Coordinates of C-alpha atoms and ligand atoms in Angstrom, one line a residue:
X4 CA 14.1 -19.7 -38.2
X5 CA 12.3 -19.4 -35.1
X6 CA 11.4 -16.3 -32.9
X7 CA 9.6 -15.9 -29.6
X8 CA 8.2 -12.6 -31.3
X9 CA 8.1 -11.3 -34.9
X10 CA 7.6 -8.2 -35.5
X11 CA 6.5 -6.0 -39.1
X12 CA 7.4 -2.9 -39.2
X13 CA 9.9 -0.7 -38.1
X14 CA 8.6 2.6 -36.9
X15 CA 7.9 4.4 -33.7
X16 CA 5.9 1.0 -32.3
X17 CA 7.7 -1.8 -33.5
X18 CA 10.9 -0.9 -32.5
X19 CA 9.5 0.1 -29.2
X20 CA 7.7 -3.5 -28.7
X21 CA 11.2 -5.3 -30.1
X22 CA 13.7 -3.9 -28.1
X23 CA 11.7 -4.1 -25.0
X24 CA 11.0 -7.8 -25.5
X25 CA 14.5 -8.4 -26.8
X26 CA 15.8 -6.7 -23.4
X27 CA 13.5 -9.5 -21.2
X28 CA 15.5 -12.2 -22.7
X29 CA 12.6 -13.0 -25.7
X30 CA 14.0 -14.3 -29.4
X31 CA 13.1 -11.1 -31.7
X32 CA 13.3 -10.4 -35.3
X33 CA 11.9 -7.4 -37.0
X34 CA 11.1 -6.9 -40.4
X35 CA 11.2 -3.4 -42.3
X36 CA 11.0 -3.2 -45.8
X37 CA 12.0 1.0 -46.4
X38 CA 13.8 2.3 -43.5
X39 CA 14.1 2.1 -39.5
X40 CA 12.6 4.6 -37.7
X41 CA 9.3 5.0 -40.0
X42 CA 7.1 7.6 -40.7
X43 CA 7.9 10.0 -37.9
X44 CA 11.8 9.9 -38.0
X45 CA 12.3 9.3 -41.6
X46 CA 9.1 11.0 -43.3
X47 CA 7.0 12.5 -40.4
X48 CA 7.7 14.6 -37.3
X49 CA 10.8 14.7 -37.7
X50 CA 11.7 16.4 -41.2
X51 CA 8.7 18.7 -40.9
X52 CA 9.6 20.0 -37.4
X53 CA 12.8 20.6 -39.1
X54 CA 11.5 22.5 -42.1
X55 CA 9.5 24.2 -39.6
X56 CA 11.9 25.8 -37.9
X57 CA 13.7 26.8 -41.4
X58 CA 10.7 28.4 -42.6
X59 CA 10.0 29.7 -39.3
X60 CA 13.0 32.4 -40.0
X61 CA 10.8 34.8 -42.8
X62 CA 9.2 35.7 -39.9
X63 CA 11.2 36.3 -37.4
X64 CA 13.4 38.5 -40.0
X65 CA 9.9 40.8 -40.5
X66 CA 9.5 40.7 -36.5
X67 CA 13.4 41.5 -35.7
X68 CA 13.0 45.0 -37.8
X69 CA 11.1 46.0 -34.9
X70 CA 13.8 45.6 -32.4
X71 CA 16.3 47.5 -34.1
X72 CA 17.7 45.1 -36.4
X73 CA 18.5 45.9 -40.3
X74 CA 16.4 44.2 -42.9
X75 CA 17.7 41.0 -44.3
X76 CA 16.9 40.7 -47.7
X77 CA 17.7 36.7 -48.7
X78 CA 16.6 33.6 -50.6
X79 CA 16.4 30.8 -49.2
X80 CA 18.5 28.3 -50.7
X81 CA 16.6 24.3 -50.1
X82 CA 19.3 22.6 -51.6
X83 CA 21.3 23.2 -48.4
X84 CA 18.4 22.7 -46.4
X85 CA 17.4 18.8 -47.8
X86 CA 20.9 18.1 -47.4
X87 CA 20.9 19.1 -43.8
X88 CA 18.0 17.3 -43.3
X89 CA 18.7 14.1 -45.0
X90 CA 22.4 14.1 -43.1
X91 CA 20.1 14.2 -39.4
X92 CA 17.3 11.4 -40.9
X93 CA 20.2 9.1 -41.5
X94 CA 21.9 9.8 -38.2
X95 CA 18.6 8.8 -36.8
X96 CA 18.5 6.0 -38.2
X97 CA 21.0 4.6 -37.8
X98 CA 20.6 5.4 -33.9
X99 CA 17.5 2.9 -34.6
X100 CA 20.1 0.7 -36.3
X101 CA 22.1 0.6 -33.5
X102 CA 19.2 0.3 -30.7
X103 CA 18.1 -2.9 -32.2
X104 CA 21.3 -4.7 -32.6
X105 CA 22.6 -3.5 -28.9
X106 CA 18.9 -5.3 -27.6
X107 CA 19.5 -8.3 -29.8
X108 CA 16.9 -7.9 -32.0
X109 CA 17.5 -9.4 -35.3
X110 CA 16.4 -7.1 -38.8
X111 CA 15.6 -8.0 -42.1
X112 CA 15.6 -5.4 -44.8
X113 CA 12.7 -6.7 -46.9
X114 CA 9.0 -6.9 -46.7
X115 CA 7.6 -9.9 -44.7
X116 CA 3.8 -11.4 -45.1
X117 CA 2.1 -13.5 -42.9
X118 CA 2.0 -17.1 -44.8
X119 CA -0.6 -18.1 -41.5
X120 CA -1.1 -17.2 -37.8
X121 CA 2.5 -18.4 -36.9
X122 CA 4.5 -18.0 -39.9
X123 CA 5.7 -15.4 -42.0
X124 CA 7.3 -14.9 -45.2
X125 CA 10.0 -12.5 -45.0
X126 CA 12.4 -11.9 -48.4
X127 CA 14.1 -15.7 -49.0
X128 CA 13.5 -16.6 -45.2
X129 CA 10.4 -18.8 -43.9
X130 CA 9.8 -17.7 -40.4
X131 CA 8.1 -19.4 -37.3
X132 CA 7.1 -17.3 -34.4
X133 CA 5.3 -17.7 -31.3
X134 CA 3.4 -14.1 -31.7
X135 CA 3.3 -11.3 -34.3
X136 CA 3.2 -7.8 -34.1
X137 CA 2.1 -5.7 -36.7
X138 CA 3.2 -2.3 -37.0
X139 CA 3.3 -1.2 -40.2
X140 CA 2.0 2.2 -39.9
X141 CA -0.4 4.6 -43.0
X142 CA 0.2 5.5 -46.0
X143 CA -0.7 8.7 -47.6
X144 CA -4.4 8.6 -49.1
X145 CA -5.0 10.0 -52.2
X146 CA -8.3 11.2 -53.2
X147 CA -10.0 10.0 -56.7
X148 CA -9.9 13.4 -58.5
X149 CA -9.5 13.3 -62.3
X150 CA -5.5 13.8 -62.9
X151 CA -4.7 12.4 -59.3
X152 CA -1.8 10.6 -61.2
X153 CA 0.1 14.2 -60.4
X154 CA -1.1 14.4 -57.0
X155 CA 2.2 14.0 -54.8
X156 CA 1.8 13.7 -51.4
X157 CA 4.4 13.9 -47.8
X158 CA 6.3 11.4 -48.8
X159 CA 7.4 12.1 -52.0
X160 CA 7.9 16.1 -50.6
X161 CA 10.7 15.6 -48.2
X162 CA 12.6 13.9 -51.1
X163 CA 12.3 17.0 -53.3
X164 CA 16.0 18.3 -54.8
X165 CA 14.8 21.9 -55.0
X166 CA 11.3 23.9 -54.0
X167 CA 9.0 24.6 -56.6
X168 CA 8.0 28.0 -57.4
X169 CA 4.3 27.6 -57.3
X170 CA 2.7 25.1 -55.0
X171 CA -0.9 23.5 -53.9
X172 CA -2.0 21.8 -51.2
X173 CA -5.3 19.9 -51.0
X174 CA -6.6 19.3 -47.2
X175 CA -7.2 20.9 -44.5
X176 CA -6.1 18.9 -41.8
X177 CA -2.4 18.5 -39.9
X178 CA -0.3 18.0 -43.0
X179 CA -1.9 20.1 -45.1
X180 CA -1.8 23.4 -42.6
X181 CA 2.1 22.4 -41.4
X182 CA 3.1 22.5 -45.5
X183 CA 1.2 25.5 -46.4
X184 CA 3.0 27.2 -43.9
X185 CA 6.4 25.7 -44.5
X186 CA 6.2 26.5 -48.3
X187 CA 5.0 29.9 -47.5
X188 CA 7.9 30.3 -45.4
X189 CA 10.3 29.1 -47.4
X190 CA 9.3 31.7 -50.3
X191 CA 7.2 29.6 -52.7
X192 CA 3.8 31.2 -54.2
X193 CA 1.2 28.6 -52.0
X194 CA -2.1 28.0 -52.4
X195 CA -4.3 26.1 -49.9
X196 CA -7.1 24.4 -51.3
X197 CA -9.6 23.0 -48.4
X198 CA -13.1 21.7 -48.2
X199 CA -14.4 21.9 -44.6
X200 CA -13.9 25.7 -43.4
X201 CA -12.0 26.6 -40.5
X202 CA -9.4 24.4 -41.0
X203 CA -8.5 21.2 -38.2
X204 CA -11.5 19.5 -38.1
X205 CA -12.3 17.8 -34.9
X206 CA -9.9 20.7 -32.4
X207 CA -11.6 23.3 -30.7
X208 CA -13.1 25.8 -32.9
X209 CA -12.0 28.8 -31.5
X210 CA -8.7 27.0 -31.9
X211 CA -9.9 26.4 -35.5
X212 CA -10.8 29.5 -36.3
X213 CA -7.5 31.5 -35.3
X214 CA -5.3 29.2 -37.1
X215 CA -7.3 29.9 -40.7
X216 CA -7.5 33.8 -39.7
X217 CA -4.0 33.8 -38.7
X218 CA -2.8 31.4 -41.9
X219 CA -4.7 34.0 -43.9
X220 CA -3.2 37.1 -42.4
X221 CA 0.1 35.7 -43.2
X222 CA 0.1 35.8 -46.3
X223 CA -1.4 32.0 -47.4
X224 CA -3.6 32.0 -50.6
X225 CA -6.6 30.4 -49.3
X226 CA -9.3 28.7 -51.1
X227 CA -12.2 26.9 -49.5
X228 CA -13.5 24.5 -52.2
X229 CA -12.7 21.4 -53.9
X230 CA -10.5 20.2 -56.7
X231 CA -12.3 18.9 -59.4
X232 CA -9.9 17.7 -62.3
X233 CA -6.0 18.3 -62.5
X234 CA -4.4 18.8 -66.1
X235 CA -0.5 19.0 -67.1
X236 CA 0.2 21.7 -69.3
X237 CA 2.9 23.5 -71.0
X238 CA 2.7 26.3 -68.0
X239 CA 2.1 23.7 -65.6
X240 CA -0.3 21.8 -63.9
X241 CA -4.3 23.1 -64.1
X242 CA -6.3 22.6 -61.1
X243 CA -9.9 23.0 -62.3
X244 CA -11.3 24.4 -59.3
X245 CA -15.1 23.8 -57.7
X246 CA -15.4 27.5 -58.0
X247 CA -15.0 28.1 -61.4
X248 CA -11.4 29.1 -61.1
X249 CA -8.5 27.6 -62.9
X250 CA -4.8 27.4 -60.6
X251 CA -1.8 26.6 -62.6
X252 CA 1.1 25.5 -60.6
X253 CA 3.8 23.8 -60.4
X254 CA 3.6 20.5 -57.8
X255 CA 0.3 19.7 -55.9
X256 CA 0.1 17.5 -52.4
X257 CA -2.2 15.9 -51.1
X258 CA -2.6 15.6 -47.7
X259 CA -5.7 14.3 -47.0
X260 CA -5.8 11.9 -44.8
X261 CA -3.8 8.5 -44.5
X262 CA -5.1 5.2 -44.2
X263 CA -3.9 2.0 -42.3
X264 CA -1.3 0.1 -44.0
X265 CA -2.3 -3.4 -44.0
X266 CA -2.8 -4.6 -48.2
X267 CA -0.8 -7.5 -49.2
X268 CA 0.2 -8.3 -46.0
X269 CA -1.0 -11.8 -45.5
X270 CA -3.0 -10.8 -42.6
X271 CA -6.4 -12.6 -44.4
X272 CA -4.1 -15.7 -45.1
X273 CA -4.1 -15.2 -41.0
X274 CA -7.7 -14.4 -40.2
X275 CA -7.6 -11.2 -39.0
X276 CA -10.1 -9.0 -38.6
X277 CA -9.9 -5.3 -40.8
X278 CA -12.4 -2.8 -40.3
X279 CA -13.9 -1.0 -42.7
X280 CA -11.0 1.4 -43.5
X281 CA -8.7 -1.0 -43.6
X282 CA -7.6 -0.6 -40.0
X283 CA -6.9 -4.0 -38.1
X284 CA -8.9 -4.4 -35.2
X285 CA -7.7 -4.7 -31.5
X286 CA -8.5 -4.8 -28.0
X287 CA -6.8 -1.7 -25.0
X288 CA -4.2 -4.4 -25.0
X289 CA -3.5 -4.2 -28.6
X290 CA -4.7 -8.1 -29.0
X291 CA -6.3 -9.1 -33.0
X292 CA -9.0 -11.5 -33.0
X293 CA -6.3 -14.3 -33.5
X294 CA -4.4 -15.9 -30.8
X295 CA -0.9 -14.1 -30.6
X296 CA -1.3 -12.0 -33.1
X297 CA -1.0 -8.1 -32.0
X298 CA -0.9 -4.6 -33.7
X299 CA -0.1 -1.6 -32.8
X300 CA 0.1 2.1 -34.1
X301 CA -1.3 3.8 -37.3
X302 CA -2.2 0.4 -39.0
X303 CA -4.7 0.1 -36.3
X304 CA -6.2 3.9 -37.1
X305 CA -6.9 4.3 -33.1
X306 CA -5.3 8.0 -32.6
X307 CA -2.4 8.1 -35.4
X308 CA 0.3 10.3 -33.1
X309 CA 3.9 8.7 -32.4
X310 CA 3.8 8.9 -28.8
X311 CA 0.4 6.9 -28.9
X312 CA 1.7 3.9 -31.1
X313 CA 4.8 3.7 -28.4
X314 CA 2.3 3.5 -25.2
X315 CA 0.8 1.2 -27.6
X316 CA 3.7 -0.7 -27.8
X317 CA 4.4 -0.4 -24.1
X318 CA 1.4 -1.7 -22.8
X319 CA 1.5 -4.5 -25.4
X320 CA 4.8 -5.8 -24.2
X321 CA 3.8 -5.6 -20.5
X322 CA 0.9 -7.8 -21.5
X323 CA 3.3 -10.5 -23.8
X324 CA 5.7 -10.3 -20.2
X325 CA 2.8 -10.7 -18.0
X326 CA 3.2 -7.5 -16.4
X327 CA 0.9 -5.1 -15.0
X328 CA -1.9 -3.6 -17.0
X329 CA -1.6 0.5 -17.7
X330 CA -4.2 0.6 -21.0
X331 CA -4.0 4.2 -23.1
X332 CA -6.0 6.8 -21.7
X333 CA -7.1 8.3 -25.0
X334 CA -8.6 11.1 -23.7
X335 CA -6.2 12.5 -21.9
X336 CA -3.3 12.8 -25.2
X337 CA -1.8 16.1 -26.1
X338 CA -1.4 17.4 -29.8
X339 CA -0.2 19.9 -31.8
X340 CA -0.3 21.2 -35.0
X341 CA 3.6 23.0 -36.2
X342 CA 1.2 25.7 -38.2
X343 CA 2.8 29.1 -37.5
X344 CA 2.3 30.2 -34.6
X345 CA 1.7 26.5 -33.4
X346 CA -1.7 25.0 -31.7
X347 CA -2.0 22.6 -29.4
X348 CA -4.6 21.1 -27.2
X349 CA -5.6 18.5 -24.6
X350 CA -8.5 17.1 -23.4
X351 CA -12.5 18.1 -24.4
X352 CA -13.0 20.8 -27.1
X353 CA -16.5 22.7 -26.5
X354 CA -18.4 21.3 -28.7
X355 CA -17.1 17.4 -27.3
X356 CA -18.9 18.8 -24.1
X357 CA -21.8 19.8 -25.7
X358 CA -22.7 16.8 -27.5
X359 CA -22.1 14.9 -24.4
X360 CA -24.3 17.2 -22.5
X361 CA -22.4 17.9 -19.9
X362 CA -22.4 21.2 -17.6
X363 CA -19.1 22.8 -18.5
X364 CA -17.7 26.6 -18.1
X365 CA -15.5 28.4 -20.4
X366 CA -12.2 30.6 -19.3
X367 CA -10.8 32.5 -21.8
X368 CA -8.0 34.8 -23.3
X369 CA -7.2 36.5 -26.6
X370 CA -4.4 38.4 -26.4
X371 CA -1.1 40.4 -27.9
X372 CA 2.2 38.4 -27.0
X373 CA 4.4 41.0 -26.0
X374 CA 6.6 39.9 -28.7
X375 CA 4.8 40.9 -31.5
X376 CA 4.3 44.6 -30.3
X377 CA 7.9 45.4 -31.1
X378 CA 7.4 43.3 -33.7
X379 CA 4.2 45.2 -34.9
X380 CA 2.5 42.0 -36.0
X381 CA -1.1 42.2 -35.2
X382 CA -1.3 38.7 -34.3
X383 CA -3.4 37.3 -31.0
X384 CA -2.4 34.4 -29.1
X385 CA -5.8 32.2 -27.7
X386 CA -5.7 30.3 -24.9
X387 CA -8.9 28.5 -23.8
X388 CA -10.2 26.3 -20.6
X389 CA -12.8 24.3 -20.5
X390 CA -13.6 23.3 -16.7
X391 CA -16.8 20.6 -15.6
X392 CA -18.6 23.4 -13.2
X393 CA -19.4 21.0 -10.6
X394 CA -16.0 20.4 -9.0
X395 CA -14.0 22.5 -11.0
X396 CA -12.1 19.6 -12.8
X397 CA -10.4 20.8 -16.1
X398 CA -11.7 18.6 -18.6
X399 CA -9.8 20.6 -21.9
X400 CA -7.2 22.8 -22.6
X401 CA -6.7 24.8 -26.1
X402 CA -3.8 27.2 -27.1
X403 CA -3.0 28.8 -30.7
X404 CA 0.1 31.1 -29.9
X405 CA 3.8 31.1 -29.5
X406 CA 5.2 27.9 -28.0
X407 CA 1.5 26.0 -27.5
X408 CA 3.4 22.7 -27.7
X409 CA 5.7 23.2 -25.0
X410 CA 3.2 25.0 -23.0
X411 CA 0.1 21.9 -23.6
X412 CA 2.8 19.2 -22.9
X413 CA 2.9 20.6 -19.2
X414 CA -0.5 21.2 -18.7
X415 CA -1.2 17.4 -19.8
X416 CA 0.5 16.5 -16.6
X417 CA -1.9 17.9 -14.9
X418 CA -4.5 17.0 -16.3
X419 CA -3.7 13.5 -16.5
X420 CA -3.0 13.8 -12.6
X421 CA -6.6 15.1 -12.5
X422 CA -6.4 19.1 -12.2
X423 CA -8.9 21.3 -10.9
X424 CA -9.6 25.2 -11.6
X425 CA -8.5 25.5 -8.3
X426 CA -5.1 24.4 -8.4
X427 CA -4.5 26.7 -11.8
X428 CA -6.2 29.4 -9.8
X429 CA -3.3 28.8 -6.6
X430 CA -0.1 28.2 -9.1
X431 CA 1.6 31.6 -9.1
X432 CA 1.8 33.0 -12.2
X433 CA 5.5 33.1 -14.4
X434 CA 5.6 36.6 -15.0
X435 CA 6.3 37.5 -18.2
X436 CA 4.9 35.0 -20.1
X437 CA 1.8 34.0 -22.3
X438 CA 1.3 30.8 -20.5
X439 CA 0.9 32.9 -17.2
X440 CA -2.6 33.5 -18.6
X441 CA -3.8 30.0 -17.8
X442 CA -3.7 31.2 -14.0
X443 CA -4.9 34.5 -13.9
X444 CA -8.1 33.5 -15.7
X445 CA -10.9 34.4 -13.2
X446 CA -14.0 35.2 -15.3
X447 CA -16.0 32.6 -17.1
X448 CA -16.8 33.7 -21.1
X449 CA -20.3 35.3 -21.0
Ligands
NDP524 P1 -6.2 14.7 -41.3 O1 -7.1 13.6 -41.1 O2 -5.7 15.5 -40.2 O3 -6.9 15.7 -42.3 C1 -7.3 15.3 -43.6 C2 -7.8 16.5 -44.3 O4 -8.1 16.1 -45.7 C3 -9.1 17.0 -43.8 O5 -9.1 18.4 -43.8 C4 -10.2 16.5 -44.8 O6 -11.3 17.3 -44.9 C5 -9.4 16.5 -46.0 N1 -9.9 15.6 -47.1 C6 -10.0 14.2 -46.9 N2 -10.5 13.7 -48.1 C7 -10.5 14.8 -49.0 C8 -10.9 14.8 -50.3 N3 -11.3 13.8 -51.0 N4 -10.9 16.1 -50.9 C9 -10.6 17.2 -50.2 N5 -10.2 17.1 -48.9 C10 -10.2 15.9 -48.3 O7 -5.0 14.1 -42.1 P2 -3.6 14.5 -42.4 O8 -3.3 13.9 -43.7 O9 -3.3 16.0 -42.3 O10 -2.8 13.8 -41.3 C11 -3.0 12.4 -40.9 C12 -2.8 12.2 -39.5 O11 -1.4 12.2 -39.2 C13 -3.4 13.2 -38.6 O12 -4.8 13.0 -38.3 C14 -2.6 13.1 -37.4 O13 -3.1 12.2 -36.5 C15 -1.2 12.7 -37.9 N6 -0.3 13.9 -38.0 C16 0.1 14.5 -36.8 C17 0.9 15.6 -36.8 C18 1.3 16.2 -35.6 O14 1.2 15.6 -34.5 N7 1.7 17.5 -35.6 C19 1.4 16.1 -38.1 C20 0.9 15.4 -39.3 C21 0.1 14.3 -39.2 P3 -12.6 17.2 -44.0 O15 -12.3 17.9 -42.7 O16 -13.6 17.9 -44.8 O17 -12.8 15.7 -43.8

């Protein structure tokens, strides 16, 4: 078989760069050995956002007491919940399903391999294509602790049947924060077991900061060491701790970290370059060292967020067209971590500016939503500007509160259209909100 473009993997990029091409008029096939719509729909974002939000109700049941209304006393029953869940991940897919064949793109449900730069190996079929895409995403990466053959990790939790009583969680990152908090949520005992204190390496760290005092105040069991061998005994599994302490309990993930997923994927057979992680090496226009051969998303370890592997994706296509050339600005991407409340941020953190040296001033505000008043939860939302002080141009925003996400996704338009203190400082304020603070901040932090 022949194809203008092949491409491996179908996640948030490859489906992206295949049905674009495919609507131009170009020959496309796409391989996908587990199931359209990759990490994010079918493993990811997706099924945590949702279990988010289920877990998210423990706490508005405390908080609703305080506006008048009964106590609910109730268990939370998962069974209903993973079949809920699993119902809207196959919808989704096949949504994915559907996109591809409506563009033309032609699928194959098996695992393809690059035999050399123009032909791949994909289940019985031997496939000649004019340029490859790679796009097969990370895989979960599990530290080399003694007993790490227990170690579970995100993938294997969304397919859980029921919720285990007692859980861990080793990292401190995205994955491991969102879980905890989840778990918690959902009524299981949970431990989070981290090495690098606060929590979120590489945000802000006031940011950091508020979500580990905030994860703490609700109720999380948080340890800040290491694990240093996991047993299975009759009571469970024994996680001999840095510390001294022993935790028994009854599942441990790991999230920490994930690493490109480019093994056994012929890509040597090919000649193309890996870094040292495993990553695969690529230029803004998401070009390998070999002629025709592309990659885009996680696999290439630039930033691993969905929406960055689809401007991936969209840029690469422009350049496979011949269109016009709109690289990723990577320092202008939003992100959030679903903890509880939710963070988010944008642009610089304070210490980026500080190791660049440049001459920056900080606005900030830590505050009581009026929510949680009623609500008697002692909880502070933080909302933090960092602003270049010559010219006034807003170089990073942080929030940990109620709806950061939504609120960070709009202040990333402006920032990517270049915003100013200024212009935050002339926007009437939305009165009552928490996101109003970003315009009534007027004093720098002493
Ligand atoms: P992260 O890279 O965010 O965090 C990894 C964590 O694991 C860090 O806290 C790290 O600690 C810790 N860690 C690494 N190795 C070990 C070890 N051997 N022992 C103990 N701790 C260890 O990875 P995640 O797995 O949480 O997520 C992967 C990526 O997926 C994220 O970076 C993000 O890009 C994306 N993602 C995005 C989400 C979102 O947009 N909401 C949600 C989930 C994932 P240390 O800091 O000390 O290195």
């Amino acid at each position: 078989m022949n194809f203008d473009v092949f491409v491996i993997g179908g996640g948030s990029g490859g489906v992206r760069a295949s049905r674009k091409l495919a609507a131009a008029g170009l020959k496309v096939g796409l391989a996908e050995e587990y199931r359209l719509g990759g990490t994010c729909v079918i493993r990811g974002c997706v099924p945590k956002k949702l279990f988010v939000y289920a877990s998210e109700f423990s706490a508005t049941f405390q908080d609703a007491v305080g506006f008048g209304w009964p106590e609910v006393s109730s268990n939370h029953r998962y069974q209903l919940l993973k079949r809920a869940k699993d119902k809207e991940i196959a919808r989704l897919e096949s949504l994915y399903d559907g996109l591809l064949e409506r563009h033309g793109v032609i699928t194959f449900a098996s695992r393809a391999k690059l035999l050399d730069k123009n032909t791949i190996q994909c289940g019985n079929e031997t496939i000649a294509a004019k340029h490859i895409i790679i796009a097969t995403g990370g895989t979960p990466f599990i530290p080399p602790i003694p007993g790490n053959e227990h170690l579970q990790s995100s993938n294997e939790v969304f397919e859980w049947d029921n919720l285990p009583d007692r859980i861990a969680i080793i990292g401190g990152g995205y994955i491991a924060i969102e879980f905890a908090q989840i778990f918690l949520g959902l009524g299981a005992s949970t431990s989070l077991i981290f090495r690098t204190a606060p929590l979120l390496r590489g945000f802000d760290d006031d940011i950091r900061v508020s979500v580990t005092e905030t994860a703490k105040s609700r109720g999380l069991d948080m340890k800040n060491t290491t694990v240093e061998e996991i047993t299975k005994k009759a009571d469970g599994l024994h996680l001999k701790l840095k510390t001294g302490e022993t935790l028994i309990v009854d599942a441990v993930v790991a999230a920490t970290g994930r690493s490109a997923n480019t093994s056994n994927l012929g890509l040597d057979k090919a000649g193309v370059t890996l870094g040292k992680r495993g990553e695969i090496i690529v230029d803004k226009q998401s070009k390998t060292n070999v002629d025709g051969i592309y990659a885009v998303g996680d696999c290439t370890a630039r930033m691993e967020l969905t929406p960055v592997a689809i401007r991936e994706a969209n840029e690469l296509v422009s350049h496979i067209l011949g269109g016009p050339s709109n690289p990723v600005d990577y320092d202008s991407v939003p992100t959030a971590v679903f903890c509880q409340p939710p963070a988010a941020a944008v642009g610089m953190t304070e210490q980026d500016c500080v190791k660049k040296g440049i001459d920056f001033t900080v606005y900030q505000a830590k505050f009581r939503p009026m929510k949680n008043t009623l609500a008697g939860r002692d909880e502070k939302a933080l909302l933090k500007l960092i602003v270049e002080t010559k010219g006034e141009k807003v170089l990073g925003i942080h929030m940990h509160g109620p709806d950061a996400p939504e609120i960070i996704q709009s202040l990333a338009v402006a920032i990517t259209a270049g915003l100013t203190k200024k212009s935050l400082d002339d926007t009437i304020a939305l009165h009552p909100s928490t996101a109003e603070e970003f315009v009534l901040m007027s004093t720098p932090r002493s």
